[in-house]
GROMACS .gro file of C-alpha atoms in nm:
model
   74
    1MET     CA    1   1.597   0.624  -0.942
    2ALA     CA    2   1.403   0.459  -0.658
    3GLU     CA    3   1.107   0.260  -0.786
    4LEU     CA    4   0.903  -0.027  -0.652
    5LEU     CA    5   0.610  -0.228  -0.780
    6SER     CA    6   0.471  -0.479  -0.536
    7LEU     CA    7   0.152  -0.679  -0.504
    8VAL     CA    8   0.115  -0.875  -0.182
    9HIS     CA    9  -0.172  -1.109  -0.102
   10GLY     CA   10  -0.223  -1.296   0.222
   11ARG     CA   11  -0.468  -1.429   0.473
   12LEU     CA   12  -0.482  -1.230   0.796
   13SER     CA   13  -0.662  -1.295   1.121
   14GLN     CA   14  -1.015  -1.167   1.146
   15ALA     CA   15  -0.928  -0.967   1.457
   16LYS     CA   16  -1.029  -0.612   1.368
   17ALA     CA   17  -0.761  -0.470   1.597
   18LYS     CA   18  -0.487  -0.632   1.386
   19ALA     CA   19  -0.627  -0.499   1.058
   20ARG     CA   20  -0.675  -0.154   1.214
   21GLU     CA   21  -0.312  -0.156   1.331
   22LEU     CA   22  -0.191  -0.237   0.979
   23VAL     CA   23  -0.411   0.036   0.828
   24GLU     CA   24  -0.268   0.287   1.077
   25ARG     CA   25   0.086   0.193   0.972
   26LEU     CA   26  -0.008   0.240   0.606
   27GLN     CA   27  -0.157   0.580   0.692
   28ARG     CA   28   0.170   0.677   0.863
   29LEU     CA   29   0.361   0.577   0.549
   30ALA     CA   30   0.130   0.794   0.334
   31HIS     CA   31   0.182   1.081   0.581
   32ASP     CA   32   0.562   1.036   0.561
   33PHE     CA   33   0.545   1.050   0.181
   34ALA     CA   34   0.337   1.372   0.192
   35ARG     CA   35   0.572   1.522   0.453
   36GLN     CA   36   0.876   1.451   0.235
   37HIS     CA   37   0.701   1.621  -0.057
   38LEU     CA   38   0.650   1.933   0.154
   39LEU     CA   39   1.012   1.932   0.274
   40ASP     CA   40   1.144   1.895  -0.082
   41GLN     CA   41   0.932   2.176  -0.229
   42LYS     CA   42   1.211   2.426  -0.162
   43LEU     CA   43   1.459   2.231  -0.377
   44PRO     CA   44   1.528   2.335  -0.736
   45GLU     CA   45   1.315   2.153  -0.995
   46ALA     CA   46   1.628   1.994  -1.146
   47GLU     CA   47   1.687   1.808  -0.817
   48LYS     CA   48   1.338   1.659  -0.798
   49ARG     CA   49   1.155   1.379  -0.973
   50GLN     CA   50   0.782   1.307  -0.968
   51TYR     CA   51   0.659   1.000  -0.781
   52THR     CA   52   0.315   0.864  -0.703
   53LEU     CA   53   0.241   0.641  -0.406
   54VAL     CA   54  -0.064   0.417  -0.438
   55MET     CA   55  -0.171   0.194  -0.151
   56GLY     CA   56  -0.483  -0.001  -0.078
   57MET     CA   57  -0.597  -0.276   0.151
   58ARG     CA   58  -0.927  -0.453   0.116
   59SER     CA   59  -1.068  -0.796   0.190
   60TRP     CA   60  -1.146  -0.945  -0.152
   61LEU     CA   61  -1.049  -1.222  -0.388
   62PHE     CA   62  -0.957  -1.154  -0.750
   63GLU     CA   63  -1.233  -1.315  -0.957
   64HIS     CA   64  -0.992  -1.509  -1.179
   65PHE     CA   65  -0.828  -1.670  -0.874
   66LYS     CA   66  -1.150  -1.813  -0.724
   67HIS     CA   67  -1.104  -2.146  -0.902
   68LEU     CA   68  -0.766  -2.184  -0.728
   69GLN     CA   69  -0.913  -2.174  -0.376
   70ARG     CA   70  -0.884  -2.485  -0.166
   71ALA     CA   71  -1.206  -2.649  -0.046
   72GLY     CA   72  -1.330  -2.512   0.285
   73ARG     CA   73  -1.187  -2.163   0.238
   74GLY     CA   74  -1.392  -1.868   0.138
   0.00000   0.00000   0.00000
């Protein structure tokens, strides 16, 4: 059983090229996942297990964390 639950938060540069590069890598990962699904379709059902891949990237701050921000950041 291969499972992962991960939440990662960080501050990245405002350079749009850097964010775009990261989004492209995430899109490649989603493509790889979909490709593996297609390759495994020919396997017997007994050899497969259902998985869901959920990814997202957005500039935002969780409302309940706002009070933890240091002065001068926003």
